[in-house]
mmCIF file with all atom_site columns, C-alpha atoms in Angstrom:
data_model
loop_
_atom_site.group_PDB
_atom_site.id
_atom_site.type_symbol
_atom_site.label_atom_id
_atom_site.label_alt_id
_atom_site.label_comp_id
_atom_site.label_asym_id
_atom_site.label_entity_id
_atom_site.label_seq_id
_atom_site.pdbx_PDB_ins_code
_atom_site.Cartn_x
_atom_site.Cartn_y
_atom_site.Cartn_z
_atom_site.occupancy
_atom_site.B_iso_or_equiv
_atom_site.pdbx_formal_charge
_atom_site.auth_seq_id
_atom_site.auth_comp_id
_atom_site.auth_asym_id
_atom_site.auth_atom_id
_atom_site.pdbx_PDB_model_num
ATOM 1   C CA . MET S 1 1   ? 0.000   0.000  0.000  1.00 48.00 ? 1036 MET S CA 1
ATOM 2   C CA . ASN S 1 2   ? 1.516   3.343  -0.967 1.00 61.00 ? 1037 ASN S CA 1
ATOM 3   C CA . LEU S 1 3   ? 1.582   6.283  1.434  1.00 56.00 ? 1038 LEU S CA 1
ATOM 4   C CA . LYS S 1 4   ? -1.191  8.263  -0.292 1.00 60.00 ? 1039 LYS S CA 1
ATOM 5   C CA . SER S 1 5   ? -3.531  5.285  0.018  1.00 58.00 ? 1040 SER S CA 1
ATOM 6   C CA . MET S 1 6   ? -2.568  4.774  3.671  1.00 56.00 ? 1041 MET S CA 1
ATOM 7   C CA . PHE S 1 7   ? -3.225  8.448  4.525  1.00 57.00 ? 1042 PHE S CA 1
ATOM 8   C CA . ALA S 1 8   ? -6.589  8.362  2.707  1.00 56.00 ? 1043 ALA S CA 1
ATOM 9   C CA . ALA S 1 9   ? -7.516  5.189  4.625  1.00 55.00 ? 1044 ALA S CA 1
ATOM 10  C CA . ILE S 1 10  ? -6.701  6.840  7.983  1.00 55.00 ? 1045 ILE S CA 1
ATOM 11  C CA . ILE S 1 11  ? -8.914  9.838  7.192  1.00 55.00 ? 1046 ILE S CA 1
ATOM 12  C CA . PHE S 1 12  ? -11.706 7.575  5.891  1.00 53.00 ? 1047 PHE S CA 1
ATOM 13  C CA . CYS S 1 13  ? -11.647 5.423  9.043  1.00 51.00 ? 1048 CYS S CA 1
ATOM 14  C CA . LEU S 1 14  ? -11.690 8.408  11.411 1.00 52.00 ? 1049 LEU S CA 1
ATOM 15  C CA . SER S 1 15  ? -14.376 10.429 9.588  1.00 51.00 ? 1050 SER S CA 1
ATOM 16  C CA . PRO S 1 16  ? -17.446 8.504  10.893 1.00 48.00 ? 1051 PRO S CA 1
ATOM 17  C CA . PHE S 1 17  ? -16.375 9.282  14.473 1.00 47.00 ? 1052 PHE S CA 1
ATOM 18  C CA . ALA S 1 18  ? -15.830 12.960 13.715 1.00 46.00 ? 1053 ALA S CA 1
ATOM 19  C CA . PHE S 1 19  ? -19.285 13.342 12.203 1.00 47.00 ? 1054 PHE S CA 1
ATOM 20  C CA . ALA S 1 20  ? -21.110 11.185 14.766 1.00 44.00 ? 1055 ALA S CA 1
ATOM 21  C CA . GLN S 1 21  ? -23.752 13.076 16.706 1.00 43.00 ? 1056 GLN S CA 1
ATOM 22  C CA . SER S 1 22  ? -25.542 11.625 19.690 1.00 43.00 ? 1057 SER S CA 1
ATOM 23  C CA . GLU S 1 23  ? -27.569 13.000 22.546 1.00 43.00 ? 1058 GLU S CA 1
ATOM 24  C CA . GLY S 1 24  ? -25.371 15.202 24.726 1.00 49.00 ? 1059 GLY S CA 1
ATOM 25  C CA . THR S 1 25  ? -22.488 15.215 22.252 1.00 61.00 ? 1060 THR S CA 1
ATOM 26  C CA . ASN S 1 26  ? -21.378 18.336 20.438 1.00 79.00 ? 1061 ASN S CA 1
ATOM 27  C CA . THR S 1 27  ? -18.554 17.152 18.183 1.00 87.00 ? 1062 THR S CA 1
ATOM 28  C CA . PHE S 1 28  ? -18.654 20.448 16.288 1.00 90.00 ? 1063 PHE S CA 1
ATOM 29  C CA . PRO S 1 29  ? -18.210 23.275 18.801 1.00 90.00 ? 1064 PRO S CA 1
ATOM 30  C CA . LYS S 1 30  ? -20.209 26.437 18.249 1.00 90.00 ? 1065 LYS S CA 1
ATOM 31  C CA . PRO S 1 31  ? -17.890 29.149 16.842 1.00 93.00 ? 1066 PRO S CA 1
ATOM 32  C CA . ALA S 1 32  ? -17.178 31.827 19.427 1.00 92.00 ? 1067 ALA S CA 1
ATOM 33  C CA . LYS S 1 33  ? -14.593 34.360 20.491 1.00 95.00 ? 1068 LYS S CA 1
ATOM 34  C CA . PRO S 1 34  ? -12.336 33.055 23.302 1.00 92.00 ? 1069 PRO S CA 1
ATOM 35  C CA . GLU S 1 35  ? -13.291 34.615 26.646 1.00 92.00 ? 1070 GLU S CA 1
ATOM 36  C CA . THR S 1 36  ? -10.662 33.071 28.931 1.00 89.00 ? 1071 THR S CA 1
ATOM 37  C CA . ILE S 1 37  ? -6.940  32.327 28.616 1.00 84.00 ? 1072 ILE S CA 1
ATOM 38  C CA . ASN S 1 38  ? -7.775  28.611 28.644 1.00 83.00 ? 1073 ASN S CA 1
ATOM 39  C CA . GLU S 1 39  ? -9.956  29.010 25.523 1.00 88.00 ? 1074 GLU S CA 1
ATOM 40  C CA . TRP S 1 40  ? -7.032  30.496 23.551 1.00 91.00 ? 1075 TRP S CA 1
ATOM 41  C CA . ARG S 1 41  ? -5.284  27.087 23.759 1.00 90.00 ? 1076 ARG S CA 1
ATOM 42  C CA . THR S 1 42  ? -1.780  28.533 23.335 1.00 94.00 ? 1077 THR S CA 1
ATOM 43  C CA . HIS S 1 43  ? 0.858   25.805 23.219 1.00 95.00 ? 1078 HIS S CA 1
ATOM 44  C CA . MET S 1 44  ? 4.466   24.903 22.380 1.00 97.00 ? 1079 MET S CA 1
ATOM 45  C CA . GLY S 1 45  ? 5.539   21.383 21.597 1.00 97.00 ? 1080 GLY S CA 1
ATOM 46  C CA . LEU S 1 46  ? 8.132   18.881 20.437 1.00 98.00 ? 1081 LEU S CA 1
ATOM 47  C CA . LEU S 1 47  ? 7.566   16.471 17.544 1.00 97.00 ? 1082 LEU S CA 1
ATOM 48  C CA . ALA S 1 48  ? 9.405   13.274 16.655 1.00 98.00 ? 1083 ALA S CA 1
ATOM 49  C CA . GLY S 1 49  ? 8.499   10.327 14.491 1.00 97.00 ? 1084 GLY S CA 1
ATOM 50  C CA . TYR S 1 50  ? 8.509   8.411  11.238 1.00 94.00 ? 1085 TYR S CA 1
ATOM 51  C CA . THR S 1 51  ? 9.084   10.273 7.952  1.00 94.00 ? 1086 THR S CA 1
ATOM 52  C CA . ASN S 1 52  ? 8.938   8.693  4.523  1.00 92.00 ? 1087 ASN S CA 1
ATOM 53  C CA . ALA S 1 53  ? 9.902   10.575 1.361  1.00 90.00 ? 1088 ALA S CA 1
ATOM 54  C CA . GLU S 1 54  ? 8.663   9.038  -1.897 1.00 89.00 ? 1089 GLU S CA 1
ATOM 55  C CA . GLY S 1 55  ? 11.052  7.508  -4.366 1.00 84.00 ? 1090 GLY S CA 1
ATOM 56  C CA . LYS S 1 56  ? 14.546  6.244  -3.761 1.00 84.00 ? 1091 LYS S CA 1
ATOM 57  C CA . TYR S 1 57  ? 14.742  7.462  -0.143 1.00 86.00 ? 1092 TYR S CA 1
ATOM 58  C CA . GLU S 1 58  ? 14.642  5.304  2.981  1.00 88.00 ? 1093 GLU S CA 1
ATOM 59  C CA . SER S 1 59  ? 12.361  6.127  5.921  1.00 90.00 ? 1094 SER S CA 1
ATOM 60  C CA . ALA S 1 60  ? 13.962  8.211  8.646  1.00 93.00 ? 1095 ALA S CA 1
ATOM 61  C CA . LEU S 1 61  ? 13.440  9.895  11.991 1.00 95.00 ? 1096 LEU S CA 1
ATOM 62  C CA . GLY S 1 62  ? 11.926  13.360 11.727 1.00 95.00 ? 1097 GLY S CA 1
ATOM 63  C CA . TYR S 1 63  ? 11.888  15.917 14.537 1.00 97.00 ? 1098 TYR S CA 1
ATOM 64  C CA . GLY S 1 64  ? 10.685  19.446 15.085 1.00 97.00 ? 1099 GLY S CA 1
ATOM 65  C CA . VAL S 1 65  ? 9.026   22.100 17.216 1.00 98.00 ? 1100 VAL S CA 1
ATOM 66  C CA . ASP S 1 66  ? 5.412   23.234 17.119 1.00 96.00 ? 1101 ASP S CA 1
ATOM 67  C CA . TRP S 1 67  ? 3.547   26.365 18.234 1.00 97.00 ? 1102 TRP S CA 1
ATOM 68  C CA . GLY S 1 68  ? -0.177  27.092 18.083 1.00 97.00 ? 1103 GLY S CA 1
ATOM 69  C CA . ILE S 1 69  ? -3.113  29.156 19.315 1.00 97.00 ? 1104 ILE S CA 1
ATOM 70  C CA . GLN S 1 70  ? -6.903  29.130 18.942 1.00 95.00 ? 1105 GLN S CA 1
ATOM 71  C CA . PRO S 1 71  ? -7.848  32.728 18.013 1.00 96.00 ? 1106 PRO S CA 1
ATOM 72  C CA . TYR S 1 72  ? -11.493 31.845 17.370 1.00 96.00 ? 1107 TYR S CA 1
ATOM 73  C CA . ILE S 1 73  ? -13.170 28.703 18.755 1.00 93.00 ? 1108 ILE S CA 1
ATOM 74  C CA . PRO S 1 74  ? -12.856 26.018 17.226 1.00 95.00 ? 1109 PRO S CA 1
ATOM 75  C CA . PHE S 1 75  ? -10.270 27.228 14.680 1.00 97.00 ? 1110 PHE S CA 1
ATOM 76  C CA . GLY S 1 76  ? -6.543  27.056 15.385 1.00 97.00 ? 1111 GLY S CA 1
ATOM 77  C CA . VAL S 1 77  ? -3.476  28.501 13.702 1.00 98.00 ? 1112 VAL S CA 1
ATOM 78  C CA . GLY S 1 78  ? 0.141   27.639 14.251 1.00 97.00 ? 1113 GLY S CA 1
ATOM 79  C CA . ALA S 1 79  ? 3.552   26.892 12.825 1.00 98.00 ? 1114 ALA S CA 1
ATOM 80  C CA . GLU S 1 80  ? 5.939   23.957 12.716 1.00 97.00 ? 1115 GLU S CA 1
ATOM 81  C CA . LEU S 1 81  ? 9.677   23.884 12.090 1.00 98.00 ? 1116 LEU S CA 1
ATOM 82  C CA . ALA S 1 82  ? 10.853  20.350 11.307 1.00 97.00 ? 1117 ALA S CA 1
ATOM 83  C CA . SER S 1 83  ? 13.772  18.487 9.770  1.00 96.00 ? 1118 SER S CA 1
ATOM 84  C CA . THR S 1 84  ? 14.620  15.010 8.548  1.00 94.00 ? 1119 THR S CA 1
ATOM 85  C CA . GLU S 1 85  ? 17.586  13.247 6.934  1.00 90.00 ? 1120 GLU S CA 1
ATOM 86  C CA . ASN S 1 86  ? 16.527  10.391 4.679  1.00 85.00 ? 1121 ASN S CA 1
ATOM 87  C CA . GLU S 1 87  ? 19.022  7.762  3.475  1.00 80.00 ? 1122 GLU S CA 1
ATOM 88  C CA . GLY S 1 88  ? 19.677  8.430  -0.193 1.00 74.00 ? 1123 GLY S CA 1
ATOM 89  C CA . ASN S 1 89  ? 21.077  11.925 0.458  1.00 81.00 ? 1124 ASN S CA 1
ATOM 90  C CA . LEU S 1 90  ? 17.945  14.003 1.165  1.00 84.00 ? 1125 LEU S CA 1
ATOM 91  C CA . THR S 1 91  ? 17.982  16.480 4.046  1.00 90.00 ? 1126 THR S CA 1
ATOM 92  C CA . ARG S 1 92  ? 14.679  18.358 4.257  1.00 93.00 ? 1127 ARG S CA 1
ATOM 93  C CA . THR S 1 93  ? 13.749  21.270 6.524  1.00 95.00 ? 1128 THR S CA 1
ATOM 94  C CA . THR S 1 94  ? 10.205  22.678 6.557  1.00 96.00 ? 1129 THR S CA 1
ATOM 95  C CA . LEU S 1 95  ? 8.637   25.795 8.061  1.00 98.00 ? 1130 LEU S CA 1
ATOM 96  C CA . LEU S 1 96  ? 4.912   25.220 7.740  1.00 98.00 ? 1131 LEU S CA 1
ATOM 97  C CA . GLY S 1 97  ? 2.000   27.415 8.764  1.00 98.00 ? 1132 GLY S CA 1
ATOM 98  C CA . ARG S 1 98  ? -1.048  25.493 9.904  1.00 97.00 ? 1133 ARG S CA 1
ATOM 99  C CA . GLY S 1 99  ? -4.792  26.079 10.046 1.00 98.00 ? 1134 GLY S CA 1
ATOM 100 C CA . THR S 1 100 ? -6.955  23.544 11.898 1.00 97.00 ? 1135 THR S CA 1
ATOM 101 C CA . TYR S 1 101 ? -10.503 22.783 12.944 1.00 97.00 ? 1136 TYR S CA 1
ATOM 102 C CA . ASN S 1 102 ? -10.598 21.436 16.529 1.00 95.00 ? 1137 ASN S CA 1
ATOM 103 C CA . PHE S 1 103 ? -13.332 18.943 17.396 1.00 95.00 ? 1138 PHE S CA 1
ATOM 104 C CA . GLY S 1 104 ? -15.099 18.842 20.760 1.00 90.00 ? 1139 GLY S CA 1
ATOM 105 C CA . GLY S 1 105 ? -17.815 16.866 22.504 1.00 88.00 ? 1140 GLY S CA 1
ATOM 106 C CA . SER S 1 106 ? -17.613 13.810 24.706 1.00 87.00 ? 1141 SER S CA 1
ATOM 107 C CA . ILE S 1 107 ? -16.419 11.039 22.362 1.00 89.00 ? 1142 ILE S CA 1
ATOM 108 C CA . PRO S 1 108 ? -12.976 9.989  23.659 1.00 88.00 ? 1143 PRO S CA 1
ATOM 109 C CA . VAL S 1 109 ? -10.013 10.911 21.410 1.00 91.00 ? 1144 VAL S CA 1
ATOM 110 C CA . ILE S 1 110 ? -12.312 12.604 18.833 1.00 91.00 ? 1145 ILE S CA 1
ATOM 111 C CA . ASN S 1 111 ? -13.007 15.420 21.320 1.00 91.00 ? 1146 ASN S CA 1
ATOM 112 C CA . ARG S 1 112 ? -9.232  16.105 21.368 1.00 93.00 ? 1147 ARG S CA 1
ATOM 113 C CA . SER S 1 113 ? -8.751  15.735 17.588 1.00 96.00 ? 1148 SER S CA 1
ATOM 114 C CA . TYR S 1 114 ? -8.163  18.194 14.782 1.00 97.00 ? 1149 TYR S CA 1
ATOM 115 C CA . VAL S 1 115 ? -8.025  18.285 10.980 1.00 97.00 ? 1150 VAL S CA 1
ATOM 116 C CA . GLY S 1 116 ? -6.460  20.950 8.838  1.00 97.00 ? 1151 GLY S CA 1
ATOM 117 C CA . ALA S 1 117 ? -3.924  22.012 6.273  1.00 98.00 ? 1152 ALA S CA 1
ATOM 118 C CA . MET S 1 118 ? -0.277  23.049 6.354  1.00 98.00 ? 1153 MET S CA 1
ATOM 119 C CA . LEU S 1 119 ? 1.711   25.096 3.871  1.00 98.00 ? 1154 LEU S CA 1
ATOM 120 C CA . GLY S 1 120 ? 5.055   26.828 3.601  1.00 98.00 ? 1155 GLY S CA 1
ATOM 121 C CA . PRO S 1 121 ? 8.642   26.705 2.363  1.00 97.00 ? 1156 PRO S CA 1
ATOM 122 C CA . VAL S 1 122 ? 10.564  23.435 2.035  1.00 95.00 ? 1157 VAL S CA 1
ATOM 123 C CA . TRP S 1 123 ? 14.383  23.481 1.973  1.00 94.00 ? 1158 TRP S CA 1
ATOM 124 C CA . ASP S 1 124 ? 15.922  20.429 0.317  1.00 91.00 ? 1159 ASP S CA 1
ATOM 125 C CA . SER S 1 125 ? 19.607  19.611 0.429  1.00 87.00 ? 1160 SER S CA 1
ATOM 126 C CA . GLU S 1 126 ? 20.365  16.803 -1.981 1.00 74.00 ? 1161 GLU S CA 1
ATOM 127 C CA . SER S 1 127 ? 23.452  16.023 -4.012 1.00 61.00 ? 1162 SER S CA 1
ATOM 128 C CA . THR S 1 128 ? 21.683  16.770 -7.318 1.00 68.00 ? 1163 THR S CA 1
ATOM 129 C CA . ASN S 1 129 ? 18.611  18.830 -6.453 1.00 73.00 ? 1164 ASN S CA 1
ATOM 130 C CA . ASP S 1 130 ? 19.179  21.565 -3.807 1.00 82.00 ? 1165 ASP S CA 1
ATOM 131 C CA . GLY S 1 131 ? 16.656  24.372 -3.466 1.00 87.00 ? 1166 GLY S CA 1
ATOM 132 C CA . VAL S 1 132 ? 13.733  26.043 -1.765 1.00 92.00 ? 1167 VAL S CA 1
ATOM 133 C CA . ARG S 1 133 ? 10.273  24.863 -2.774 1.00 94.00 ? 1168 ARG S CA 1
ATOM 134 C CA . PHE S 1 134 ? 6.672   25.170 -1.651 1.00 96.00 ? 1169 PHE S CA 1
ATOM 135 C CA . GLY S 1 135 ? 4.811   22.463 0.266  1.00 96.00 ? 1170 GLY S CA 1
ATOM 136 C CA . ILE S 1 136 ? 1.121   22.019 1.065  1.00 97.00 ? 1171 ILE S CA 1
ATOM 137 C CA . GLY S 1 137 ? -0.874  19.168 2.533  1.00 97.00 ? 1172 GLY S CA 1
ATOM 138 C CA . PRO S 1 138 ? -3.468  17.847 4.987  1.00 97.00 ? 1173 PRO S CA 1
ATOM 139 C CA . VAL S 1 139 ? -2.854  17.134 8.668  1.00 97.00 ? 1174 VAL S CA 1
ATOM 140 C CA . VAL S 1 140 ? -4.885  15.133 11.222 1.00 97.00 ? 1175 VAL S CA 1
ATOM 141 C CA . GLY S 1 141 ? -4.076  14.540 14.864 1.00 97.00 ? 1176 GLY S CA 1
ATOM 142 C CA . PHE S 1 142 ? -5.043  14.507 18.514 1.00 97.00 ? 1177 PHE S CA 1
ATOM 143 C CA . ASP S 1 143 ? -3.636  15.678 21.865 1.00 95.00 ? 1178 ASP S CA 1
ATOM 144 C CA . LEU S 1 144 ? -4.549  13.826 25.061 1.00 95.00 ? 1179 LEU S CA 1
ATOM 145 C CA . PRO S 1 145 ? -3.986  15.651 28.366 1.00 93.00 ? 1180 PRO S CA 1
ATOM 146 C CA . LEU S 1 146 ? -2.021  13.951 31.133 1.00 92.00 ? 1181 LEU S CA 1
ATOM 147 C CA . GLY S 1 147 ? -4.722  15.282 33.499 1.00 83.00 ? 1182 GLY S CA 1
ATOM 148 C CA . LYS S 1 148 ? -8.495  15.412 33.049 1.00 80.00 ? 1183 LYS S CA 1
ATOM 149 C CA . GLU S 1 149 ? -8.658  18.533 30.861 1.00 80.00 ? 1184 GLU S CA 1
ATOM 150 C CA . ILE S 1 150 ? -6.448  20.766 28.749 1.00 78.00 ? 1185 ILE S CA 1
ATOM 151 C CA . THR S 1 151 ? -6.084  23.878 30.887 1.00 78.00 ? 1186 THR S CA 1
ATOM 152 C CA . GLU S 1 152 ? -3.328  26.345 31.661 1.00 79.00 ? 1187 GLU S CA 1
ATOM 153 C CA . ARG S 1 153 ? -0.012  24.616 32.412 1.00 86.00 ? 1188 ARG S CA 1
ATOM 154 C CA . THR S 1 154 ? -1.118  21.235 31.058 1.00 91.00 ? 1189 THR S CA 1
ATOM 155 C CA . VAL S 1 155 ? 1.060   18.719 29.211 1.00 95.00 ? 1190 VAL S CA 1
ATOM 156 C CA . THR S 1 156 ? -0.439  16.586 26.441 1.00 96.00 ? 1191 THR S CA 1
ATOM 157 C CA . LEU S 1 157 ? 0.772   13.591 24.474 1.00 97.00 ? 1192 LEU S CA 1
ATOM 158 C CA . GLY S 1 158 ? -0.563  13.000 20.982 1.00 96.00 ? 1193 GLY S CA 1
ATOM 159 C CA . LEU S 1 159 ? -0.046  11.927 17.413 1.00 97.00 ? 1194 LEU S CA 1
ATOM 160 C CA . ASN S 1 160 ? -0.332  13.696 14.097 1.00 96.00 ? 1195 ASN S CA 1
ATOM 161 C CA . ALA S 1 161 ? -0.152  12.492 10.523 1.00 97.00 ? 1196 ALA S CA 1
ATOM 162 C CA . ARG S 1 162 ? 0.480   14.664 7.494  1.00 96.00 ? 1197 ARG S CA 1
ATOM 163 C CA . TYR S 1 163 ? 1.195   14.295 3.841  1.00 96.00 ? 1198 TYR S CA 1
ATOM 164 C CA . LEU S 1 164 ? 3.242   17.086 2.268  1.00 96.00 ? 1199 LEU S CA 1
ATOM 165 C CA . PHE S 1 165 ? 2.947   17.689 -1.465 1.00 96.00 ? 1200 PHE S CA 1
ATOM 166 C CA . VAL S 1 166 ? 6.037   19.536 -2.731 1.00 94.00 ? 1201 VAL S CA 1
ATOM 167 C CA . ASN S 1 167 ? 6.216   21.337 -6.076 1.00 92.00 ? 1202 ASN S CA 1
ATOM 168 C CA . GLU S 1 168 ? 8.916   20.988 -8.792 1.00 87.00 ? 1203 GLU S CA 1
ATOM 169 C CA . ASN S 1 169 ? 8.624   17.221 -9.140 1.00 85.00 ? 1204 ASN S CA 1
ATOM 170 C CA . VAL S 1 170 ? 10.573  16.322 -5.980 1.00 87.00 ? 1205 VAL S CA 1
ATOM 171 C CA . ALA S 1 171 ? 9.710   13.758 -3.306 1.00 89.00 ? 1206 ALA S CA 1
ATOM 172 C CA . ASP S 1 172 ? 6.434   14.237 -1.415 1.00 94.00 ? 1207 ASP S CA 1
ATOM 173 C CA . THR S 1 173 ? 6.602   13.265 2.261  1.00 94.00 ? 1208 THR S CA 1
ATOM 174 C CA . PHE S 1 174 ? 4.394   11.334 4.693  1.00 95.00 ? 1209 PHE S CA 1
ATOM 175 C CA . ALA S 1 175 ? 5.069   11.909 8.401  1.00 96.00 ? 1210 ALA S CA 1
ATOM 176 C CA . LEU S 1 176 ? 3.612   10.276 11.500 1.00 97.00 ? 1211 LEU S CA 1
ATOM 177 C CA . ASN S 1 177 ? 4.777   12.129 14.606 1.00 97.00 ? 1212 ASN S CA 1
ATOM 178 C CA . GLY S 1 178 ? 4.398   11.768 18.320 1.00 97.00 ? 1213 GLY S CA 1
ATOM 179 C CA . ALA S 1 179 ? 3.803   15.156 19.958 1.00 97.00 ? 1214 ALA S CA 1
ATOM 180 C CA . MET S 1 180 ? 4.384   16.404 23.475 1.00 97.00 ? 1215 MET S CA 1
ATOM 181 C CA . LYS S 1 181 ? 2.904   19.868 24.052 1.00 96.00 ? 1216 LYS S CA 1
ATOM 182 C CA . TYR S 1 182 ? 2.830   22.351 26.927 1.00 95.00 ? 1217 TYR S CA 1
ATOM 183 C CA . TRP S 1 183 ? -0.344  24.480 27.085 1.00 92.00 ? 1218 TRP S CA 1
ATOM 184 C CA . PHE S 1 184 ? -0.023  27.991 28.513 1.00 90.00 ? 1219 PHE S CA 1
#
């Protein structure tokens, strides 16, 4: 199974849970302006995980830092600076802006999940194809608090998956990262 098919299968499998509505469940939070510091959901985090660039490259460890905020409930914005070195001579660094929709409600994991898109510059260092390019792609993920709720001074552990389409006919990248975030 190629990476595009795997990513599509993940989204397909999670979508019924995201759109499930039952009595007492509000999976889609009502849009509103944040009124408390807790509702802004400001966070910083560390990312590390599996990265696979298409083509002749081997899978490798990717790592990065993440920042985000929720300026209008349930929409989030943020940025990610990440890097990976794939066998086959590809070193890739990305600086991606992110826009997300954050789910809510009472369904475990789904109420801490998000879907969105990322875009930004991609720096490739390869023996034959150095340069700066543009990347865009979908992202899905979740953040589970180590306590009962995500509040000020909370730490969360989570996962995110993204597929980055890069222009100029170079390798697209699938990444599955573990995330540890601190919420201010």
